[in-house]
């Protein structure tokens, strides 16, 4: 019975002591604007030069220098606490206490004769009216004190609290490569059949010979397995070098016997290589174009 | 709230009369009639045998604690003075408390 009453009391206290909390955020005026420099991870880039039959790459590491435009605002965090049950708890506490006092005051009106209709297992009569009244009065006081106290505490906790903070917002940012430096380490040409040609960059410089490519095109350039970024000019130079290297391989047959696909392929390679070896490619282009014109229904692909 | 509220102790005489009343109240169990050799005047007969009609009566042997312990068998249906115990409970009382039963039999000291 005591455990039940204690659990009931705990539940009542817990439910009364809960407060409703709301947090509101209000943004204030713009305080200031400033630029903040940030260093961010960059990458690896390369420029390309060809002095036939050698491709030279200058491999450069770089960071990214970011400039953030930051706006600083004032912000207010407003916390509002209210307790719906606080007032009710105080009233309940006062009510229980009044009941207890009332019962104690009315004791004189209650009979003190024991209840002889019952003799319990310990050989005692049942309690008199006065004893029962006193017991209930004590119970009401036990309920009244914590109920009143918790109600009072809930009401005291109610109110509003405001906290002002500064918050930042990045309005815009600008990234530029910076801190460029030549790199040293393994540079790999990944060919279009996944063959890997490795060279070693010293003070950023690494070279490859056309004969190493075996007629295959260059797919990608890596440095310590990281992709090397080639700008448009460098990419065009590398592609042209690959095309020239492909044309160094002997044709499978005479031009007139070449299958259509191979003929067009060689024409495209010759056009690409022309950027590096114009004098050598002119007669080959003429021969291939003439053969293309001779074949009915076959058209040369447009020039890039 | 008043689970712990209790009254004063009943006297030995009241306790003795309570035991007799529970055993004798109608419908009286056969075992009571047979073992204690009583009829319809069961309550008067047993009260006279035990002399617990006198308020100065006091338990000696068996003592009050023993009688209270044995009386618990008769309270299983409730501790109200007019509650009639089950004959199974009455039989339990007779079997487990021969010393108290002796007090109620004819020729008891």
XYZ file of N, CA and C in Angstrom, chain A residues 13 16 86 89-90 93-94 143-156:
63
model
N 3.685 14.425 -8.931
C 4.715 15.471 -8.895
C 5.334 15.647 -10.274
N 2.969 17.460 -12.671
C 2.762 18.872 -12.348
C 3.997 19.687 -12.681
N 0.869 24.587 -12.609
C 1.399 25.151 -11.374
C 0.310 25.707 -10.464
N -1.811 23.006 -9.024
C -1.127 22.254 -7.975
C -1.168 23.011 -6.660
N -0.981 24.319 -6.718
C -1.042 25.123 -5.493
C -2.446 25.028 -4.892
N -2.900 21.677 -3.304
C -2.165 21.598 -2.047
C -2.912 22.284 -0.915
N -3.418 23.465 -1.215
C -4.177 24.207 -0.196
C -5.441 23.442 0.189
N -0.038 14.561 1.317
C -0.266 14.893 -0.098
C -0.141 16.394 -0.332
N -0.567 17.194 0.660
C -0.645 18.649 0.452
C 0.732 19.282 0.322
N 1.662 18.900 1.182
C 2.952 19.611 1.235
C 3.726 19.522 -0.083
N 3.987 18.339 -0.630
C 4.740 18.311 -1.892
C 3.969 18.897 -3.058
N 2.640 18.706 -3.072
C 1.842 19.251 -4.174
C 1.955 20.765 -4.196
N 1.815 21.367 -3.028
C 1.921 22.823 -2.928
C 3.326 23.279 -3.308
N 4.331 22.554 -2.804
C 5.723 22.939 -3.060
C 6.054 22.864 -4.548
N 5.621 21.810 -5.191
C 5.922 21.656 -6.618
C 5.186 22.707 -7.441
N 3.942 22.992 -7.059
C 3.183 24.021 -7.777
C 3.878 25.367 -7.678
N 4.344 25.669 -6.466
C 5.043 26.946 -6.242
C 6.333 27.008 -7.053
N 7.050 25.916 -7.069
C 8.313 25.855 -7.812
C 8.061 26.032 -9.317
N 6.999 25.399 -9.826
C 6.672 25.530 -11.260
C 6.370 26.969 -11.616
N 5.610 27.628 -10.748
C 5.251 29.025 -11.039
C 6.487 29.918 -10.986
N 7.393 29.620 -10.058
C 8.603 30.451 -9.941
C 9.511 30.293 -11.165
